[in-house]
PDB file of C-alpha atoms in Angstrom:
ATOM      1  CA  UNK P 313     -45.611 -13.340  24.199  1.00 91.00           C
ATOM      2  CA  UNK P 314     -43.447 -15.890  22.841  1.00 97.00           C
ATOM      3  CA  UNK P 315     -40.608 -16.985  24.759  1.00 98.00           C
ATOM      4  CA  UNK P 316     -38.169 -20.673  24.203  1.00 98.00           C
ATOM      5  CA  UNK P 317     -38.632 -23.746  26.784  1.00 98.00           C
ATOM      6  CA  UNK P 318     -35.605 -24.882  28.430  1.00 97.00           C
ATOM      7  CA  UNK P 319     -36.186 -28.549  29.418  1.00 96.00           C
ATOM      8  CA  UNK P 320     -32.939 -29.457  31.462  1.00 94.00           C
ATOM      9  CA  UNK P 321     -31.520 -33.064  30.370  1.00 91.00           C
ATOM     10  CA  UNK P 322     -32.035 -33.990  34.218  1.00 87.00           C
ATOM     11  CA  UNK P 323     -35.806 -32.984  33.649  1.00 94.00           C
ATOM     12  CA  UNK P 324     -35.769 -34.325  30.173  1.00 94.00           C
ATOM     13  CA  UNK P 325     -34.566 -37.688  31.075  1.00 92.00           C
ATOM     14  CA  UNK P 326     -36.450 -38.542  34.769  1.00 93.00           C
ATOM     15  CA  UNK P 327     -39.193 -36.206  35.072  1.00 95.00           C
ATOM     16  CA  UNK P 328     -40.706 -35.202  31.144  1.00 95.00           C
ATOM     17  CA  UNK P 329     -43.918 -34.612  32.728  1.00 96.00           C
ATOM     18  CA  UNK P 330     -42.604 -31.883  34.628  1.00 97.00           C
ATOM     19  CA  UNK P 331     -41.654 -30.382  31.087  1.00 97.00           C
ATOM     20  CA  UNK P 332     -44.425 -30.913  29.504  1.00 97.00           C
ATOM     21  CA  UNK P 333     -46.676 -29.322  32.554  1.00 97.00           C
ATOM     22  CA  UNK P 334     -44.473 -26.628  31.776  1.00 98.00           C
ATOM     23  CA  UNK P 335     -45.556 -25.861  28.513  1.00 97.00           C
ATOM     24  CA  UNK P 336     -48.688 -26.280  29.404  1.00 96.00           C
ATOM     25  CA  UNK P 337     -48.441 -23.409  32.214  1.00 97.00           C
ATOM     26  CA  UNK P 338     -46.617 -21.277  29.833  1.00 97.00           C
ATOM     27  CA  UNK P 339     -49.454 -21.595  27.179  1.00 97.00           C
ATOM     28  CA  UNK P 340     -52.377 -21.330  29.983  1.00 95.00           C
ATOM     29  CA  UNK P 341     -51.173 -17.761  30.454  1.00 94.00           C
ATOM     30  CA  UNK P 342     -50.893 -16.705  26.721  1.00 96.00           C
ATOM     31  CA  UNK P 343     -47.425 -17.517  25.596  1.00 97.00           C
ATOM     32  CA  UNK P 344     -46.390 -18.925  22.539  1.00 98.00           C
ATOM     33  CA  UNK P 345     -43.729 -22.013  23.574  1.00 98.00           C
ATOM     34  CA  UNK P 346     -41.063 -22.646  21.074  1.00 97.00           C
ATOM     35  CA  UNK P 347     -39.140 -25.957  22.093  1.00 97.00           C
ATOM     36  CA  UNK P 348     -36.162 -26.759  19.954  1.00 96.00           C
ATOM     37  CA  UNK P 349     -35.784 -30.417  20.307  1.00 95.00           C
ATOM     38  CA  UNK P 350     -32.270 -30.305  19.744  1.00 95.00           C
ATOM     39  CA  UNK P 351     -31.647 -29.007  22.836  1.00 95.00           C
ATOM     40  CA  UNK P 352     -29.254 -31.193  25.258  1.00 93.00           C
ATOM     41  CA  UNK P 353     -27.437 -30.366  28.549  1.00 94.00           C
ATOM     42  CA  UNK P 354     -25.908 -26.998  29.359  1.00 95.00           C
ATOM     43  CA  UNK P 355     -22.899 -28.502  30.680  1.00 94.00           C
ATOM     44  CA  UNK P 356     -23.259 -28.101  34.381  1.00 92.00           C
ATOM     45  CA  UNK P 357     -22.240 -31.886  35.177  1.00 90.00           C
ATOM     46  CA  UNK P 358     -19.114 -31.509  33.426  1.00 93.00           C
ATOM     47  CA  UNK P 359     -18.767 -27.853  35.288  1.00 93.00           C
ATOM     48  CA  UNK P 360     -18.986 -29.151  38.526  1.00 88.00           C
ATOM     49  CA  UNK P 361     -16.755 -31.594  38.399  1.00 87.00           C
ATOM     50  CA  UNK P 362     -13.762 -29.561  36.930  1.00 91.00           C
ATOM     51  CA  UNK P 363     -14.008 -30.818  33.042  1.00 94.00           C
ATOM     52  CA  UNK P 364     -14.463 -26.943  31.650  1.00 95.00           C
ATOM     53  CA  UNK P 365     -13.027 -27.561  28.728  1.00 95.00           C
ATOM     54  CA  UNK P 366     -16.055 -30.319  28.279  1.00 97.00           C
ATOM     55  CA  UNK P 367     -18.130 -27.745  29.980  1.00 96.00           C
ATOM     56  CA  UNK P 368     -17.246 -25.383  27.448  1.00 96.00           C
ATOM     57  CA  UNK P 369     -17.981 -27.536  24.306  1.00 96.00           C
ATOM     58  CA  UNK P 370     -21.512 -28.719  25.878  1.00 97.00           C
ATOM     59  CA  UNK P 371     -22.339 -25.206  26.506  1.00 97.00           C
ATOM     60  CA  UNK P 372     -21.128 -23.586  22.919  1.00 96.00           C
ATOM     61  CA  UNK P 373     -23.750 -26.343  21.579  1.00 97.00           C
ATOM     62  CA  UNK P 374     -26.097 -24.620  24.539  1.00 97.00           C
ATOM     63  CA  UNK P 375     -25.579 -21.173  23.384  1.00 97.00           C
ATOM     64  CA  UNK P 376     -26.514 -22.533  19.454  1.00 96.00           C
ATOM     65  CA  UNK P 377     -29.829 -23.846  20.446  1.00 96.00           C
ATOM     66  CA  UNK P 378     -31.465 -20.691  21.581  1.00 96.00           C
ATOM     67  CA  UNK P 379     -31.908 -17.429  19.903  1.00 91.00           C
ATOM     68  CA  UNK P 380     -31.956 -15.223  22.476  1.00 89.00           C
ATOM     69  CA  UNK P 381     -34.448 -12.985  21.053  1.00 94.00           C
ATOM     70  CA  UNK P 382     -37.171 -13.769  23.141  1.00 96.00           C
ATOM     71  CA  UNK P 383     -36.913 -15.094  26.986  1.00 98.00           C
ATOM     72  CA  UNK P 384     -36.074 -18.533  27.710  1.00 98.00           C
ATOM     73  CA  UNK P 385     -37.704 -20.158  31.017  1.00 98.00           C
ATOM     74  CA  UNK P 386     -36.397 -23.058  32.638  1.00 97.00           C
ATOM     75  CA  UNK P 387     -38.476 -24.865  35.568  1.00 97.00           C
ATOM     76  CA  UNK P 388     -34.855 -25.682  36.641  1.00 95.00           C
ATOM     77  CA  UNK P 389     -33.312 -22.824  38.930  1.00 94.00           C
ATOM     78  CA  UNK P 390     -30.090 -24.733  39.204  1.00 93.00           C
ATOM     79  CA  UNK P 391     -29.960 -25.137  35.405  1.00 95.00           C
ATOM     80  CA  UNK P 392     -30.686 -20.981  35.076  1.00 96.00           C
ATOM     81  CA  UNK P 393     -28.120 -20.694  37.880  1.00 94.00           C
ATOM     82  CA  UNK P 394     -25.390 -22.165  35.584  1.00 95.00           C
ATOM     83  CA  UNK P 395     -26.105 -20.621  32.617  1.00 97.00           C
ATOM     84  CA  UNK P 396     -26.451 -17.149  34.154  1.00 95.00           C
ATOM     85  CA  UNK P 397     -23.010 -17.099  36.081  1.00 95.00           C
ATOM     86  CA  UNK P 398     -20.879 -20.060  35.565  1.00 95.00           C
ATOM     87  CA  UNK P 399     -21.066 -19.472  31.825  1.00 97.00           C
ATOM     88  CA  UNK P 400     -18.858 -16.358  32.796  1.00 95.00           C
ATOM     89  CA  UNK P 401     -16.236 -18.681  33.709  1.00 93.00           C
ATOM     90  CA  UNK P 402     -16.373 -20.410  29.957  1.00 95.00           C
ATOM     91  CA  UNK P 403     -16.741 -17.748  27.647  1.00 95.00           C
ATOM     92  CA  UNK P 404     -15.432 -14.292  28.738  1.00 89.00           C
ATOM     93  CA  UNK P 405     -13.208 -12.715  26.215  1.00 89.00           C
ATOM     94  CA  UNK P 406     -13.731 -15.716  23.674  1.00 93.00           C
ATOM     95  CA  UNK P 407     -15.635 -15.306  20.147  1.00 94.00           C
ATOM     96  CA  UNK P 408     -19.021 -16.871  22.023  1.00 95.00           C
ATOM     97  CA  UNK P 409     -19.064 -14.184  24.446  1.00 95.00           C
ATOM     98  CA  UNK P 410     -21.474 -12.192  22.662  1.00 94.00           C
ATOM     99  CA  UNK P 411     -23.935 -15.026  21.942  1.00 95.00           C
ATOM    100  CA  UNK P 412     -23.190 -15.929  25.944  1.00 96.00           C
ATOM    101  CA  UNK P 413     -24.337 -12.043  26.996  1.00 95.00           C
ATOM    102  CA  UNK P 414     -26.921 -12.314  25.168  1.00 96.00           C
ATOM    103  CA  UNK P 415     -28.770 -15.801  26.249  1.00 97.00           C
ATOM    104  CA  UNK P 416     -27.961 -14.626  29.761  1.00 96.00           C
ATOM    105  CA  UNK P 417     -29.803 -11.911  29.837  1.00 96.00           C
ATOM    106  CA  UNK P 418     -33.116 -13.798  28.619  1.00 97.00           C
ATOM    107  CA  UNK P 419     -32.819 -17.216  30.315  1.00 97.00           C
ATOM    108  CA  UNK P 420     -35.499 -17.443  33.561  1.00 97.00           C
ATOM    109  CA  UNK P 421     -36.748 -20.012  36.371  1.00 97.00           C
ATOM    110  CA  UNK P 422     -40.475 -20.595  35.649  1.00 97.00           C
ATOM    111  CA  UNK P 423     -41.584 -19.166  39.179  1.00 98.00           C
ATOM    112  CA  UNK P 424     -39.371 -15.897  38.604  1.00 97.00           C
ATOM    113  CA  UNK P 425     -40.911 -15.411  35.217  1.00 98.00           C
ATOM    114  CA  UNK P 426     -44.626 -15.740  35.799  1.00 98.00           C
ATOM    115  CA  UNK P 427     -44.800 -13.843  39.217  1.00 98.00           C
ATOM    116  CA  UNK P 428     -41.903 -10.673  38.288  1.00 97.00           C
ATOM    117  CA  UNK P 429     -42.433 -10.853  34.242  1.00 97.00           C
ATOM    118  CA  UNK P 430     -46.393 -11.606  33.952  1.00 97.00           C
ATOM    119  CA  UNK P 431     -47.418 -10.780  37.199  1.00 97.00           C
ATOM    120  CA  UNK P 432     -49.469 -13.356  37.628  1.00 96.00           C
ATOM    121  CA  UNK P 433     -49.832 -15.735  40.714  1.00 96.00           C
ATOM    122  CA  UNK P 434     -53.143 -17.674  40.247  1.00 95.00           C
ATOM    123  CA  UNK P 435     -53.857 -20.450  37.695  1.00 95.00           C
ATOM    124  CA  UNK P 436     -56.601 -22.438  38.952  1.00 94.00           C
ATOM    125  CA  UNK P 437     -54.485 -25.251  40.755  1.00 97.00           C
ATOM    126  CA  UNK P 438     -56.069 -27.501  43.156  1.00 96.00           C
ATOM    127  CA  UNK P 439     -54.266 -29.633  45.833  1.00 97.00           C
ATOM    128  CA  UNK P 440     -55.774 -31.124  48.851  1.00 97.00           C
ATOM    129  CA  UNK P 441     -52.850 -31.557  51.727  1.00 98.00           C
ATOM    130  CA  UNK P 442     -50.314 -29.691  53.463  1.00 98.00           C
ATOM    131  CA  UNK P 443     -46.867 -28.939  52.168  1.00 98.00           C
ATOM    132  CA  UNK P 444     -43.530 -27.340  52.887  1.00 97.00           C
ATOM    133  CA  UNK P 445     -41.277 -25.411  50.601  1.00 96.00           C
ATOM    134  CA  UNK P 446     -37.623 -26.342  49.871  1.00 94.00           C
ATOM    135  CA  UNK P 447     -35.627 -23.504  48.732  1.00 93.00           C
ATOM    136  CA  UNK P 448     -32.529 -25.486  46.911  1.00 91.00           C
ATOM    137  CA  UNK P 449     -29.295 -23.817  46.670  1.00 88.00           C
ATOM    138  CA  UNK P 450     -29.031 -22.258  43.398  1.00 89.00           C
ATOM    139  CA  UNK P 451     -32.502 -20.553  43.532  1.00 92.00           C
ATOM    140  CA  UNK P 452     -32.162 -19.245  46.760  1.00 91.00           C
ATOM    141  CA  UNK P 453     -28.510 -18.345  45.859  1.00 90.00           C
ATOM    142  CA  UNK P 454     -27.765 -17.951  42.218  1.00 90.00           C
ATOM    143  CA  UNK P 455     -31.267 -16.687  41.171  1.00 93.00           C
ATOM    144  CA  UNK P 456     -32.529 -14.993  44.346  1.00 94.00           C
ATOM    145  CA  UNK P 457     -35.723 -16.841  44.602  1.00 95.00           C
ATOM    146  CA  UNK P 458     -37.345 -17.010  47.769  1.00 95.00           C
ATOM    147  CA  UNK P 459     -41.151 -15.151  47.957  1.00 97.00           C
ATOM    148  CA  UNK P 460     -42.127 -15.977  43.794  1.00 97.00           C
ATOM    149  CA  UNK P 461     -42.804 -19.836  44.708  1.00 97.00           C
ATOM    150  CA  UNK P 462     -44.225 -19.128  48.113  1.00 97.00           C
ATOM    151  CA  UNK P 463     -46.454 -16.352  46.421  1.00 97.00           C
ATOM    152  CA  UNK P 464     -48.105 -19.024  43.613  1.00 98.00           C
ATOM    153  CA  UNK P 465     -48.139 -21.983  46.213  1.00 98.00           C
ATOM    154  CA  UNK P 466     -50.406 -19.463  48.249  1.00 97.00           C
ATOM    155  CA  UNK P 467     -53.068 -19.507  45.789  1.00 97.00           C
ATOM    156  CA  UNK P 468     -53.354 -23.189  45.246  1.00 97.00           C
ATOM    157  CA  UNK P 469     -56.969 -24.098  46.582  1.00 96.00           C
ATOM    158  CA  UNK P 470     -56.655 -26.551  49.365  1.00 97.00           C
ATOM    159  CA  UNK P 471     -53.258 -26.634  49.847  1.00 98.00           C
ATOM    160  CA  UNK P 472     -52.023 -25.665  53.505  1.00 98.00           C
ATOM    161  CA  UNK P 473     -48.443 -24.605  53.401  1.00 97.00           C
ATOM    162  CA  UNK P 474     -46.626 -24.179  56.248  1.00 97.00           C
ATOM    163  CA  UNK P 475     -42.582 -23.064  56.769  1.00 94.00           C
ATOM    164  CA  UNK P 476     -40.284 -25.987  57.542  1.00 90.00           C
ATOM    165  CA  UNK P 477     -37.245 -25.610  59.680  1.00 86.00           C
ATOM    166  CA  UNK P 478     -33.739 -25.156  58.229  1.00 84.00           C
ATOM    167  CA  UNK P 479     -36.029 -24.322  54.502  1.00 84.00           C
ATOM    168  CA  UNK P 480     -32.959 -22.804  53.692  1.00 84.00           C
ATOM    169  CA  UNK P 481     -30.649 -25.584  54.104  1.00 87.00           C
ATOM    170  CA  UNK P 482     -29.246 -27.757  51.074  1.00 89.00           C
ATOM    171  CA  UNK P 483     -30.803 -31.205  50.763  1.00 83.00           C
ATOM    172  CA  UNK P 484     -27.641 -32.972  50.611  1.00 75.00           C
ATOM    173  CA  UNK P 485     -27.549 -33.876  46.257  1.00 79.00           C
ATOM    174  CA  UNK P 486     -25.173 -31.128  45.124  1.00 74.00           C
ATOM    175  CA  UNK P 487     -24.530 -32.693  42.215  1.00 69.00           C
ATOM    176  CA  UNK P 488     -21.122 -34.852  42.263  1.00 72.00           C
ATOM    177  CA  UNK P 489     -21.462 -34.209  45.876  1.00 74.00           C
ATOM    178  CA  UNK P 490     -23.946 -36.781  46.667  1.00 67.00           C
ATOM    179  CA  UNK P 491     -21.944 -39.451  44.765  1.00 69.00           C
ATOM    180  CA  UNK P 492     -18.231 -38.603  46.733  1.00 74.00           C
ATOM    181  CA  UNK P 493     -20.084 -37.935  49.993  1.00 76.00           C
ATOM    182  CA  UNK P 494     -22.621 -40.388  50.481  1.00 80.00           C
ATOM    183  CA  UNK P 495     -23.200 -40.612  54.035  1.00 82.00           C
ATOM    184  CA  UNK P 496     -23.018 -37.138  54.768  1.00 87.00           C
ATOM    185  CA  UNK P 497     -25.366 -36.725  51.730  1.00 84.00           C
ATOM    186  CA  UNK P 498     -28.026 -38.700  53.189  1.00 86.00           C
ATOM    187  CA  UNK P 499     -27.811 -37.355  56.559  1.00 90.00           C
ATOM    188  CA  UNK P 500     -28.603 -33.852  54.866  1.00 89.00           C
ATOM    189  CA  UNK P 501     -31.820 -35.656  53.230  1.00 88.00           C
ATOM    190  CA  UNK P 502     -33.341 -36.968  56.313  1.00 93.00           C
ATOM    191  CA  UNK P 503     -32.541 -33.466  58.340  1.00 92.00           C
ATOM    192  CA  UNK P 504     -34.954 -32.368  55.396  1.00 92.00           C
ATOM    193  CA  UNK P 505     -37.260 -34.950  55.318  1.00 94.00           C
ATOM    194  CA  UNK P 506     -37.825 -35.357  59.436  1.00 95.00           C
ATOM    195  CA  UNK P 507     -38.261 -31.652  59.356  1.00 95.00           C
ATOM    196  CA  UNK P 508     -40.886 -31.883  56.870  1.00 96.00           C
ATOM    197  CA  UNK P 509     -42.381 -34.765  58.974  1.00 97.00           C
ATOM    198  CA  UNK P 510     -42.213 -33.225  61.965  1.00 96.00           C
ATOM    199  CA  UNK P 511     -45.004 -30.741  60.527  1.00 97.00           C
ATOM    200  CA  UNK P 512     -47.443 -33.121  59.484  1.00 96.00           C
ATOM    201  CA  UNK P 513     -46.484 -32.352  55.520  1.00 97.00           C
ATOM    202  CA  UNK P 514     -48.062 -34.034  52.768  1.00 98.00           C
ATOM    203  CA  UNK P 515     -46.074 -32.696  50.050  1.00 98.00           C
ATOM    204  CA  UNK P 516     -42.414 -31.271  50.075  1.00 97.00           C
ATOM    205  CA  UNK P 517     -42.342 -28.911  47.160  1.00 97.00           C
ATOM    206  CA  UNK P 518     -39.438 -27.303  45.308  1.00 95.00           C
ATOM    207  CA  UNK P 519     -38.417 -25.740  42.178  1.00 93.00           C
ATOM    208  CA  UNK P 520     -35.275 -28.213  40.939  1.00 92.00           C
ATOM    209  CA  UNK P 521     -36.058 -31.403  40.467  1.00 90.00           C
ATOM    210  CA  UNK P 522     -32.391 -32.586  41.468  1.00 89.00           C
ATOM    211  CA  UNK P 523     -33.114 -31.659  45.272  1.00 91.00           C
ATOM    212  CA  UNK P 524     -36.867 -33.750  44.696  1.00 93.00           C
ATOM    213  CA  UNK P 525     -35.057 -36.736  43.619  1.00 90.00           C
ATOM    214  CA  UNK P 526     -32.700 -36.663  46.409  1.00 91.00           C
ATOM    215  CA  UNK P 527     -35.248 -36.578  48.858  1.00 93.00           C
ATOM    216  CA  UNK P 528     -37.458 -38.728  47.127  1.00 94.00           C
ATOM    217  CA  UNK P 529     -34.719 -41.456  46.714  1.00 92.00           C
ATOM    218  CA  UNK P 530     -34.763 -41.139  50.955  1.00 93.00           C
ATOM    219  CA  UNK P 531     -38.600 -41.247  51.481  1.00 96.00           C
ATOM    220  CA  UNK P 532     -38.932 -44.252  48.813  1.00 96.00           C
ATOM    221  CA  UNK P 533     -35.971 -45.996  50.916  1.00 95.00           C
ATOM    222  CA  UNK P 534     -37.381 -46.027  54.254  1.00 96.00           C
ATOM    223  CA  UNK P 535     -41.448 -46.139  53.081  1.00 97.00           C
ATOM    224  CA  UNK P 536     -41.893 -42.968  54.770  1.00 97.00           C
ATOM    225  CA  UNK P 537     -45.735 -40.923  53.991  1.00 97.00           C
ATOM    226  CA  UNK P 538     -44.786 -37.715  52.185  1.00 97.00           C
ATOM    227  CA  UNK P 539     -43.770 -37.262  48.626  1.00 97.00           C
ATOM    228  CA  UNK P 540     -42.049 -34.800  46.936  1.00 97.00           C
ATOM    229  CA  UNK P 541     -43.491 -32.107  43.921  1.00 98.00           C
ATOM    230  CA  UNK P 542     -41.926 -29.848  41.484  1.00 97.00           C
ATOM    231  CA  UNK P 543     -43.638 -26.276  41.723  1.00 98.00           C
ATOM    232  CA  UNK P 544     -44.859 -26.934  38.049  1.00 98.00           C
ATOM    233  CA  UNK P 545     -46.859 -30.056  38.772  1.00 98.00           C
ATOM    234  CA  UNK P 546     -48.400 -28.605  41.193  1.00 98.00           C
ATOM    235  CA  UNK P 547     -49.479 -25.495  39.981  1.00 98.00           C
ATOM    236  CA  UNK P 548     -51.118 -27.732  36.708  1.00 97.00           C
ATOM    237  CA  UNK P 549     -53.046 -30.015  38.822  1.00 96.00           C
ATOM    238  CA  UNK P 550     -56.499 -29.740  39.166  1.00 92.00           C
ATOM    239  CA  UNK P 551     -57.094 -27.816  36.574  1.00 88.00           C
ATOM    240  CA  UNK P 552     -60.076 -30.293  35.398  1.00 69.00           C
ATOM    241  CA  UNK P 553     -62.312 -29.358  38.114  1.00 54.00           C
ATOM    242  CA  UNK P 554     -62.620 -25.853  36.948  1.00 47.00           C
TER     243      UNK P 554
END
């Protein structure tokens, strides 16, 4: 099956391993990855913070990188979440609509893909710890993801996961949010954090890496024992002991 990686420029820029684990998920499972390197943002910055018309032109450029003849997965539900419904906002009843339609109906999260497309939930991962789950906004909301990361986190050998309090609760980074509302930003990150702590949790896993830096940036601040992992990573490591 081929299908087109979507490396968000958040992902691109901080976390490239995370894209290129990606690939190498997408391959492990049979698919022929096409990555156009062209590829930059898909305007959700810009979105956010009220600039549509910049929106708009980062997102026309969006809508020219892909073909939309075969699915496009993105380990970035927040990214997915944008293109799938804010893109409504830029270009109904304009000449891209038709291009727009058409990328919307292919573009995927990773987890959503492998587990409702492929139907496939085991890859051979292998973590030693015990983790919690962070269900960020836009997956939980925008792409109704819940049970597909819980279902492939499940079959990681020697990983214990356990459900956090408040799982459903944003992590505080909402984008622009974070920068105009610092304090109550961080607040939301230690809520998160403590919760996770409160469990014993090695790991705090997640499938957008905007909510891992976020609470990263808190655990790194005050030394704390936990780290944060995108679903991807994990679900790629180990794989040499098989």
């Amino acid at each position: 099956m081929k299908v087109e990686l979507f490396v968000p420029c958040f992902i691109d820029q901080l976390y490239p391993e995370t894209a290129f684990n990606t690939a190498r998920l997408l391959e492990k499972v049979g698919c022929e990855v096409v990555y156009n390197p062209e590829q930059t943002c898909c305007g959700q910055p810009a979105y956010n913070a009220g600039f549509w018309d910049d929106a708009k032109q980062v997102g026309r450029k969006f809508l020219g990188d892909f073909s939309g003849d075969h699915v496009i997965i993105s380990p970035s539900a927040s990214c997915t979440g944008m293109v799938r419904h804010a893109y409504n906002d830029l270009f109904a009843n304009s000449a891209d609509s038709h291009q727009c339609h058409k990328i919307q109906q292919q573009v995927m999260e990773i987890s959503d893909f492998l587990v409702n497309v492929l139907k496939k939930e085991y890859f051979g991962a292998e973590l030693e710890g015990v983790a919690v789950y962070h269900d960020s906004c836009s997956a939980l909301r925008e792409c109704k993801i819940k049970e597909e990361p819980r279902k492939l986190l499940s079959k990681v050998l020697g990983l214990e996961m356990v459900e956090v309090k408040d799982s459903e609760t944003c992590c505080g980074f909402g984008g622009s949010f974070a920068v105009k509302f610092e304090g109550i930003s961080a607040a939301m990150a230690e809520q998160k954090v403590r919760n996770a702590l409160d469990l014993n949790a090695d790991y705090i896993i997640s499938t957008d890496s905007s909510c891992l830096l976020q609470l990263q940036s808190y655990i790194d601040k005050h030394k704390l024992p936990i780290q944060t992992m995108h679903l991807v990573d994990v679900l790629t490591t180990g794989w040499g002991n098989i």
